[in-house]
Every structure is written in structure tokens, then in C-alpha cells.
XYZ file of C-alpha atoms in Angstrom:
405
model
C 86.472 -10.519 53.520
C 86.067 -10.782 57.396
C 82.102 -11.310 56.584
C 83.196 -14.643 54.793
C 85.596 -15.978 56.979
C 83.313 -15.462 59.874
C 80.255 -17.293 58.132
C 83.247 -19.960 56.663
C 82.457 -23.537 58.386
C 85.612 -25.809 58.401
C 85.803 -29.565 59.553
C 83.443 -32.476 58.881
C 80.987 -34.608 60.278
C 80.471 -38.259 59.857
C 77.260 -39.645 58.318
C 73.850 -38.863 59.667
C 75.906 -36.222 62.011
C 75.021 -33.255 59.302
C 72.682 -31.565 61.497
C 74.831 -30.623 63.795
C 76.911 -28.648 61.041
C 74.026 -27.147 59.985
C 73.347 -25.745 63.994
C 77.355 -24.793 63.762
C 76.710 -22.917 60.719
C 73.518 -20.993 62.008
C 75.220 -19.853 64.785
C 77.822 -17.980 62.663
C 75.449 -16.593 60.264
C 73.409 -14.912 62.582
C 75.622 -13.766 64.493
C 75.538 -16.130 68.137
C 78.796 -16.695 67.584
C 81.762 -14.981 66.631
C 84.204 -17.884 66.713
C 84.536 -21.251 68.129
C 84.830 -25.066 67.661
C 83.039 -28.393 68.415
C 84.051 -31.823 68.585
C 82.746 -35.053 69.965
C 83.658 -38.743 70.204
C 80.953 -41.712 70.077
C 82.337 -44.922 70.578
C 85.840 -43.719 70.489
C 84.902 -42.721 66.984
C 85.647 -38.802 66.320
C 82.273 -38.022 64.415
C 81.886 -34.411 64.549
C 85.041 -32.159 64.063
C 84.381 -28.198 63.488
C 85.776 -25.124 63.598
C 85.078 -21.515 62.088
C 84.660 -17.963 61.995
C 87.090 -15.450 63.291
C 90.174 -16.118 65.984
C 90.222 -12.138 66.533
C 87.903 -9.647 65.730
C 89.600 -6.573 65.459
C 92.132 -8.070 62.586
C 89.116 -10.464 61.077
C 91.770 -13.761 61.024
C 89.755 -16.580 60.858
C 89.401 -19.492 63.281
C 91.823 -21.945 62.149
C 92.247 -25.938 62.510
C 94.476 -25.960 65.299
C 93.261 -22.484 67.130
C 93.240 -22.478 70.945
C 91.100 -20.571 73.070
C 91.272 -20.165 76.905
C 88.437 -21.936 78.122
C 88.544 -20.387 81.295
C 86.658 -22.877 84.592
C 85.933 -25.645 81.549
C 89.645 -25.818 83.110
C 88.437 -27.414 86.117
C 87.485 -31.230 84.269
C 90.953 -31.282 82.922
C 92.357 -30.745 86.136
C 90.349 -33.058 87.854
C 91.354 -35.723 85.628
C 94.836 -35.705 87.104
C 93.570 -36.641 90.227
C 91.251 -39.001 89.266
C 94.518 -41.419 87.436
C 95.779 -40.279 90.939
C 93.010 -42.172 92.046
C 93.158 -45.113 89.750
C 97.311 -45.696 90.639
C 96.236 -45.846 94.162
C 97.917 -42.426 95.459
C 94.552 -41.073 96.462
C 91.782 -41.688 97.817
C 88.881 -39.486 97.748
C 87.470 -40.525 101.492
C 90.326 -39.809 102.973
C 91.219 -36.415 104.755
C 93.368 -34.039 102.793
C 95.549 -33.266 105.655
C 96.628 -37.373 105.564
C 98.610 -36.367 102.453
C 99.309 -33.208 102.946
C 100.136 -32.554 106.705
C 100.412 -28.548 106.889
C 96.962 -28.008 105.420
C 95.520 -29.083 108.750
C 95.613 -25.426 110.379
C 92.664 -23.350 111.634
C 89.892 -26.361 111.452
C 91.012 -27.537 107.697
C 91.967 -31.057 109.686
C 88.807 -33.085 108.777
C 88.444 -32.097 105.331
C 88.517 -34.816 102.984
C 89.609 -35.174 99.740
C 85.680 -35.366 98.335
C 84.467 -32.497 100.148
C 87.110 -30.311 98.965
C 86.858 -31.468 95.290
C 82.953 -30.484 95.521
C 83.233 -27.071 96.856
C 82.417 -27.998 100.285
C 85.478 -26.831 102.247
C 84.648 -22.833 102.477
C 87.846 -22.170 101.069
C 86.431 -20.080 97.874
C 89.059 -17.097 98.912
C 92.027 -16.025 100.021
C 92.593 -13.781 103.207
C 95.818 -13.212 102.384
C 97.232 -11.341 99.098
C 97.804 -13.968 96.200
C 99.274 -12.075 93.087
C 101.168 -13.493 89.675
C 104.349 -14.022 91.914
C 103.074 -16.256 94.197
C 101.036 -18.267 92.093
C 104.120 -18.762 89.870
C 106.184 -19.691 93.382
C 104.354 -23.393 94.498
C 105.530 -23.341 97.593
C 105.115 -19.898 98.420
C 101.510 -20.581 97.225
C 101.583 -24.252 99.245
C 102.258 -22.219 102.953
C 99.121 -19.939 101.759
C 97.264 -22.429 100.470
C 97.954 -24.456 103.968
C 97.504 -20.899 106.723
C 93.488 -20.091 104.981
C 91.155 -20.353 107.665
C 87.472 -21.636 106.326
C 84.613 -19.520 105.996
C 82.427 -21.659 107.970
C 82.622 -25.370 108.995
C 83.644 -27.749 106.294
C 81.438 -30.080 104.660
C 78.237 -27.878 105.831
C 78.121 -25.474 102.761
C 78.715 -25.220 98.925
C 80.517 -22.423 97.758
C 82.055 -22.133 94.096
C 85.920 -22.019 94.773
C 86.187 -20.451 91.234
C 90.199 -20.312 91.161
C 91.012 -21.556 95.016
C 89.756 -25.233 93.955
C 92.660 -25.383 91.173
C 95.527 -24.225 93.840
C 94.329 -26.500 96.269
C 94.303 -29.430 94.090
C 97.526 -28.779 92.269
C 99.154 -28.768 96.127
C 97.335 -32.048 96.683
C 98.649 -33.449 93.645
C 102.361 -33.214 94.223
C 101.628 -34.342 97.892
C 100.968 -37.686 95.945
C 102.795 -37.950 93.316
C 105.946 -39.168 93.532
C 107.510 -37.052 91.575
C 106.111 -34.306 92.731
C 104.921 -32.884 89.511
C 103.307 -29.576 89.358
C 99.589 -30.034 88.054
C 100.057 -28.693 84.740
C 103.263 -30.806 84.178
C 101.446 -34.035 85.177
C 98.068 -32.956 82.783
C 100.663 -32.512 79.803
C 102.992 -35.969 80.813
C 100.107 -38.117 82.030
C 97.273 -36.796 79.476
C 98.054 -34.961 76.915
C 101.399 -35.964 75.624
C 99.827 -39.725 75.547
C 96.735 -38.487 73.691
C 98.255 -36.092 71.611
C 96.434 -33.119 72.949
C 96.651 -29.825 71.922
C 95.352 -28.160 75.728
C 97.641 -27.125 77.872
C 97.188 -25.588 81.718
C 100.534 -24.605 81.269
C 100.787 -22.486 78.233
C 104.279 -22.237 76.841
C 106.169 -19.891 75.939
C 106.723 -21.972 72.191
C 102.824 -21.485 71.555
C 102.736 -18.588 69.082
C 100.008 -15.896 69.317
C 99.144 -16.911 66.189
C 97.361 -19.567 67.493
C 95.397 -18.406 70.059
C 91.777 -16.779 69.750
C 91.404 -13.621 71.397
C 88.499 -13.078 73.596
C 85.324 -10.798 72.899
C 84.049 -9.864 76.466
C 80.458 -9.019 76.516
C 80.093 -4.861 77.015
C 77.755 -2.769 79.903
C 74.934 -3.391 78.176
C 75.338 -7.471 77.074
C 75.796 -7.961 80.704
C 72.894 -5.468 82.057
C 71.170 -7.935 80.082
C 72.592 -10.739 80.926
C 73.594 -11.392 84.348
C 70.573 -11.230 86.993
C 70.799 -7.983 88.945
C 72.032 -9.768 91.635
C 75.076 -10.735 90.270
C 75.797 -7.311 89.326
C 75.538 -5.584 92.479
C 77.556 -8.639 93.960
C 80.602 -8.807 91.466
C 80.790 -4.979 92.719
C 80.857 -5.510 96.231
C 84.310 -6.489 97.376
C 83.198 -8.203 100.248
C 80.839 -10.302 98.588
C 81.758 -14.043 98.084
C 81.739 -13.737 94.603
C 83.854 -10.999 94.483
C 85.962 -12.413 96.603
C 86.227 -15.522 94.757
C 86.319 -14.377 90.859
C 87.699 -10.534 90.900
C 90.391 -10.806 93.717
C 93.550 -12.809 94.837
C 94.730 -13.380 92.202
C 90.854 -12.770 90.088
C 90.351 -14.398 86.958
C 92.374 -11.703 84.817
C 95.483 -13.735 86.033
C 94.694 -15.642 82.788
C 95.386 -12.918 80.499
C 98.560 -10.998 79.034
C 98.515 -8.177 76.589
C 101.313 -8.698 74.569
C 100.831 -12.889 74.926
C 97.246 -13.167 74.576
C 97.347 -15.645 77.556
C 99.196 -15.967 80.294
C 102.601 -18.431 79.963
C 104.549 -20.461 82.105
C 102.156 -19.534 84.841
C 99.197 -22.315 86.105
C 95.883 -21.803 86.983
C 94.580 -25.102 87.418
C 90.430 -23.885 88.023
C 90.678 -21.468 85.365
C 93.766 -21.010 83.149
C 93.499 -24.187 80.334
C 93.751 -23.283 76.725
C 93.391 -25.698 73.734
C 91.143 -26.855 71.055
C 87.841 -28.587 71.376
C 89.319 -31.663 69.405
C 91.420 -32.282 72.500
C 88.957 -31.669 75.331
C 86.332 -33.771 73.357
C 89.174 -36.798 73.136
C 90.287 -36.436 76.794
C 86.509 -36.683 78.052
C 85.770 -39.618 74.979
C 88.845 -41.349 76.958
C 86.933 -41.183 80.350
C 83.645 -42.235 78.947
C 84.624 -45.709 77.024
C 86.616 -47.167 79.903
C 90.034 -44.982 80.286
C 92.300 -47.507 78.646
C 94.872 -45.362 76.861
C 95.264 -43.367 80.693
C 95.037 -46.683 83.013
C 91.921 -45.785 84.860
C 90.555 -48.389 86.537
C 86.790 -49.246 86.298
C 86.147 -48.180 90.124
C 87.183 -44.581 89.368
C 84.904 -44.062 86.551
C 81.914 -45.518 88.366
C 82.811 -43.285 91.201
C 83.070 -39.781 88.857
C 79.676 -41.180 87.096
C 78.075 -41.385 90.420
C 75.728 -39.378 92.127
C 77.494 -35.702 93.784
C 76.731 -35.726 97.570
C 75.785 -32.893 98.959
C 77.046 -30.924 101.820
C 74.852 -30.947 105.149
C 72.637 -27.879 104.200
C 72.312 -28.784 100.702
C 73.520 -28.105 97.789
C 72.318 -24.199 97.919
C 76.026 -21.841 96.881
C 76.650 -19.560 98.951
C 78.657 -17.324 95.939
C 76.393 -18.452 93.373
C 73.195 -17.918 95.214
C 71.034 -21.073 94.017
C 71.198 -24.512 94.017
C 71.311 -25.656 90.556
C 75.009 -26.716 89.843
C 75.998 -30.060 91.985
C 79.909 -30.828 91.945
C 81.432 -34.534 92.595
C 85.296 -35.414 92.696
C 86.525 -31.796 90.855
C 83.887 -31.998 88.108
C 80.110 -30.612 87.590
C 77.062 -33.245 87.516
C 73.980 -32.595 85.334
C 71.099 -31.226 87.173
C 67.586 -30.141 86.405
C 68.968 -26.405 85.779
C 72.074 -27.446 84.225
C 71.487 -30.185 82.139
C 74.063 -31.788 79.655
C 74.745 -35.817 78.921
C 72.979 -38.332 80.821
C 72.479 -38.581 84.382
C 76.059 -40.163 84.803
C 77.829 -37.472 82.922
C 80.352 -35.275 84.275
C 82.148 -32.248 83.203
C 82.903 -28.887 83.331
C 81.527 -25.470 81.526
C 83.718 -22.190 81.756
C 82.879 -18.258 81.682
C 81.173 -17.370 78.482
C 80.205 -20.653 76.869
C 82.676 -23.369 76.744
C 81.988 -27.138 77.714
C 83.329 -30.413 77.979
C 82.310 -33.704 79.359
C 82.051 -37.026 79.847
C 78.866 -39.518 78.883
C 79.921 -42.664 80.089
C 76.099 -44.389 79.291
C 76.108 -42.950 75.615
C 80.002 -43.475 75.388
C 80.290 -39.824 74.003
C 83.265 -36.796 74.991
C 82.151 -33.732 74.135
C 83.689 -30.301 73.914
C 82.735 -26.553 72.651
C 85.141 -23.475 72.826
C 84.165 -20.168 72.154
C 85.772 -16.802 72.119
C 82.520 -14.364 72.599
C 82.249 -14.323 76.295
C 78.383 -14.799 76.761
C 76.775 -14.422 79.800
C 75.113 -17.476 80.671
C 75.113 -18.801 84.070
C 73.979 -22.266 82.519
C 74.466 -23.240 79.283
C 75.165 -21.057 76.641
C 72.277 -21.587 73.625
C 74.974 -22.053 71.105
C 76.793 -24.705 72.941
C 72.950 -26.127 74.064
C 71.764 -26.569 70.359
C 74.679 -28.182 69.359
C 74.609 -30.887 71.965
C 70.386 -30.976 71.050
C 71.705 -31.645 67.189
C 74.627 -34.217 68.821
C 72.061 -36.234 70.837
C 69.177 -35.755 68.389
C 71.269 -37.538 65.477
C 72.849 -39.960 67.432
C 68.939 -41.201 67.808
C 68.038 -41.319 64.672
C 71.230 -42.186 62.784
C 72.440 -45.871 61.831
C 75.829 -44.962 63.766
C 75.238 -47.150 66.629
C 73.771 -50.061 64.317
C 76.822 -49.999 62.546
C 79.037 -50.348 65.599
């Protein structure tokens, strides 16, 4: 029984789409995948909606229609949307210096930052000095006077570094500097995006969500990631005063996410890395952003901004956590590059721990989402997700879709 249900493929696809079910499918029956969902929009036009296998391994309860899965830094796009109709409504601009809207952040040399460099990872503010547990993330403004006394790690604007779950504080702060209701970041993503939409994603996971819903998470084991990660990474993750165990496994670390006895955290935000929802939703919020914003009220000048080029810091665009160049980062979301391709050249998105991915493709008019609960260990794209959007792009080239628009 829990061999069917995690071969079982559930959805549809429109016409001259079937390939990619057929690249869903394979990934099931051999085993890629244990479960997950894809979705995308063309045109506005949902033309690829699936789902299957199994929600939780140990009980074999299969991946369901409306299953959500924390999608862990694929977070990060859905966050930066709320400060990109920030943008549009004239609250923000992303020239200006953060410290303009939000007066205590400029202590120990934060007072030049601007609202760009911080959103790309520039500001050397990928961890906290100071202890940041569940109770002060839950507390704002308890969070806000931490958020505001971090000195950089070097000069601002000079370096990448991957602010892994910083970014998300930083930008929730930000946000209720603007708005004027001073909305937390998860309340304005669920009034501003999702309630209008109809999304099922929250980066505030209620309490009224039952665990019924929610996929539970395969992490890879000792030998998946011995395999996986570079050795490197390894010895780094390890080493507490490494950046990237600074960043990822400490204050707070990205097990803030989790709850045993509620699968996911609830009532608690983690705007870089605490999201959970279906790939229907993500795919719709991105298809929103790529075929002119409408239904939100963006205007045209912030989508040509988030499809532009990312600009990169004064050394370059090398990470200083990651430890290679080949992820680029532009107003809170990821741009394709050479090593982490997805979309076209203006896309923009955002892929999480293990596998999952949405974005943007403003030139072929396409959101895209996949969600995944087998944590892979892929520091690009994961090849399940990566064949799919091959078996999207491929049959959007060949079929009569766009002649029929």
C-alpha cells in the first residue's frame, strides 16, 4: 500500500504539457523523490498542477491536494514580495539608506546601508553576536533593538555573504518601519498576498493548520550528505566560528522552523526561512509578478527593477559563507547565473534547503514552483526540480499553447 501511494501521480496538465507528468512520475518511481508537488502558470493560465507520493514516510500517508511543506529559504521570494508592493505604494525605496526609515539601525557603521545592499546580502550582517532564541524572535521589538545593536562583519556594500535567516529579521523590521500599519511581515504576506490570491502559504503558520496537512521532512543521513555536500562544507557547518555556522546552525539556526509535536513551528515568523504552503500557491504568487502584478498593484517600474540585472558588491559577487561566486541576489530575491540557472535572464526567485523553488519569468510570462519533502543536498538545483523545469520549458517550445493565446 505505501509502494502505490508513493508511485500515485495526482493533478493534471494542460495539453502538450504531458511531458512534464511523465518527468513527475519518473521521479517517484525511481525513487528521486519521496514526495512533492509542481505547479506553474503561463500566461496567467495554470497549466501544470501536480502532486504525489507520500506526506510522511514513517506512516506511508500520501501527498495530498492541499499538502504543505516547509520550503525552508524558497521563503525568502515570498518575503521579498512584501517589500517590493512596499515599493510599488511608494513606502520604499530601494536606493535609499535603511537607517532613513528605520533610525536605530544606524549603530556601529550600519548608517550607509541602503535598502538594495541589504536585500542582496551585502551588509555583513549574516549573524548575530548576541543570543537570538524562539523568545525573542517571537518578541519584534525585542528582536528590532537586536536587530538595530549588530555590528557588521566588515564594511557594507564591499562583500556578499548569505544572511541565511538574518536577511528575513532585518526585512520584517524594515517592513513595519514603512508600513503604516505597522504590520508584522507575515501578517502583511497573508493580508496583502495571500488572502487576495487565495494562497495556501503562510510565513506565519497558524495554529488552525492541522498536522494533517503538513508533509514531514526526510533529512538526508551521514552518508547522503558525505556524498553530497563538498568537504568543505562539512568541516565548515562543524566549525562554530565559521560563517556558515554562524549563519545556518546558530542564533536562532534553521531548526527554529521545526516542532515535534506541530510538525512546524506556529505563530512564530521566520521571514528567510520559515514559509510553508503548496506549490499551487508559490507558482500563482510568482505567475502574479511575471504578467504585470495587477491583482497586487505593482507598478511596472518595480517589476523592471526585480527583472534587472543584481549589482554586485565592490569585491564581487564571491560569498564569503558560501565560498563561490555562483548565486547573485537583487532586491531580496536570487538571479539566474551560469551555475544556477533557472528562467530567463530576467527571472527572479528563490530555491530553499533540499530542493524547493519558485520564481518569476517575466519574458516567458511563467511562475513556477516545486516543493519537496526529501531534503537533498544540492547546493544548486536539485535534478528533480531541474528536469521538471527542462520538461516545462521544453513543451512550452514545442506546444501550440502560445499560438493559441
Amino acid at each position: 500500500m505505501v509502494a502505490v501511494a508513493s508511485q500515485t501521480v495526482e493533478g493534471h496538465v494542460s495539453r502538450g504539457f504531458e511531458a512534464v507528468r511523465e518527468v513527475f512520475s519518473e521521479n517517484l518511481v525511481h525513487g528521486h523523490e519521496l514526495g512533492g508537488a509542481c505547479c506553474a502558470y503561463v500566461h496567467g493560465e495554470k497549466v501544470v498542477d501536480l502532486w504525489g507520493g507520500m506526506r510522511n514516510k514513517e506512516t506511508g500517508e500520501p501527498w495530498e491536494r492541499d499538502t504543505m511543506v516547509l520550503v525552508y529559504s524558497a521563503t525568502k521570494g515570498l518575503s521579498a514580495m512584501t517589500l517590493a508592493i512596499a515599493h510599488s505604494r511608494g513606502w520604499l525605496d530601494y536606493e535609499e539608506r535603511v537607517a532613513t526609515y528605520w533610525p536605530e539601525f544606524a549603530q556601529h557603521g550600519k548608517e550607509k546601508i541602503t535598502v538594495r545592499q541589504l536585500l542582496a546580502h551585502q551588509a555583513g550582517l549574516f549573524a548575530f553576536d548576541e543570543p537570538v532564541d524562539r523568545s525573542v524572535v517571537a518578541d519584534l521589538d525585542r528582536l528590532a533593538v537586536v536587530l538595530a545593536r549588530q555590528k557588521p562583519a566588515w564594511e557594507p556594500g564591499t562583500r556578499q555573504a548569505y544572511h541565511a535567516l538574518t536577511l528575513g529579521f532585518f526585512e520584517g523590521e524594515l517592513l513595519r518601519r514603512v508600513d503604516p500599519r505597522h504590520r508584522s511581515l507575515g501578517q502583511f504576506f497573508h493580508d496583502e498576498i495571500a488572502t487576495p490570491l487565495g494562497l495556501d502559504v503562510y510565513i506565519r503558520l497558524p495554529e488552525t493548520i492541522p498536522t494533517s496537512r503538513l508533509a514531514t521532512l526526510m533529512p538526508p543521513g551521514p552518508i547522503d550528505m558525505l556524498r553530497g555536500y563538498p568537504l568543505w562544507l562539512i568541516r565548515d557547518a562543524l566549525n562554530p566560528r565559521s560563517n556558515i555556522h554562524r549563519a545556518l546552525m546558530t542564533n536562532p539556526g534553521q531548526a527554529i522552523a521545526l516542532d515535534e509535536q506541530q510538525v512546524y513551528a506556529r505563530n512564530l515568523e521566520v521571514p528567510s526561512g520559515g514559509g510553508v504552503g503548496t506549490a499551487r500557491a508559490i507558482a500563482h504568487a510568482y505567475s502574479v509578478f511575471a504578467t504585470g502584478g495587477r491583482e497586487l498593484g505593482l507598478r511596472r517600474e518595480t517589476l523592471d527593477l526585480l527583472a534587472g540585472a543584481a549589482v554586485p558588491p565592490t569585491r564581487g559577487f564571491y560569498d564569503e559563507c558560501m565560498k563561490g561566486d555562483g548565486a547573485q541576489y537583487s532586491l531580496g530575491f536570487m538571479k539566474p547565473t551560469p551555475v544556477w540557472p533557472f528562467g530567463s535572464p530576467d527571472s527572479f526567485g528563490a530555491p530553499g534547503a533540499g530542493g524547493s523553488l519558485g520564481f518569476a519569468d517575466p519574458s516567458a510570462r511563467i511562475g513556477y514552483a516545486y516543493v519537496t519533502n526529501r531534503i537533498g543536498t544540492y547546493l544548486t538545483g536539485a535534478p528533480c526540480d531541474v528536469a521538471l523545469r527542462d520538461a516545462l520549458y521544453a513543451a512550452l517550445q514545442s506546444s501550440e499553447f502560445i499560438k493559441r493565446r
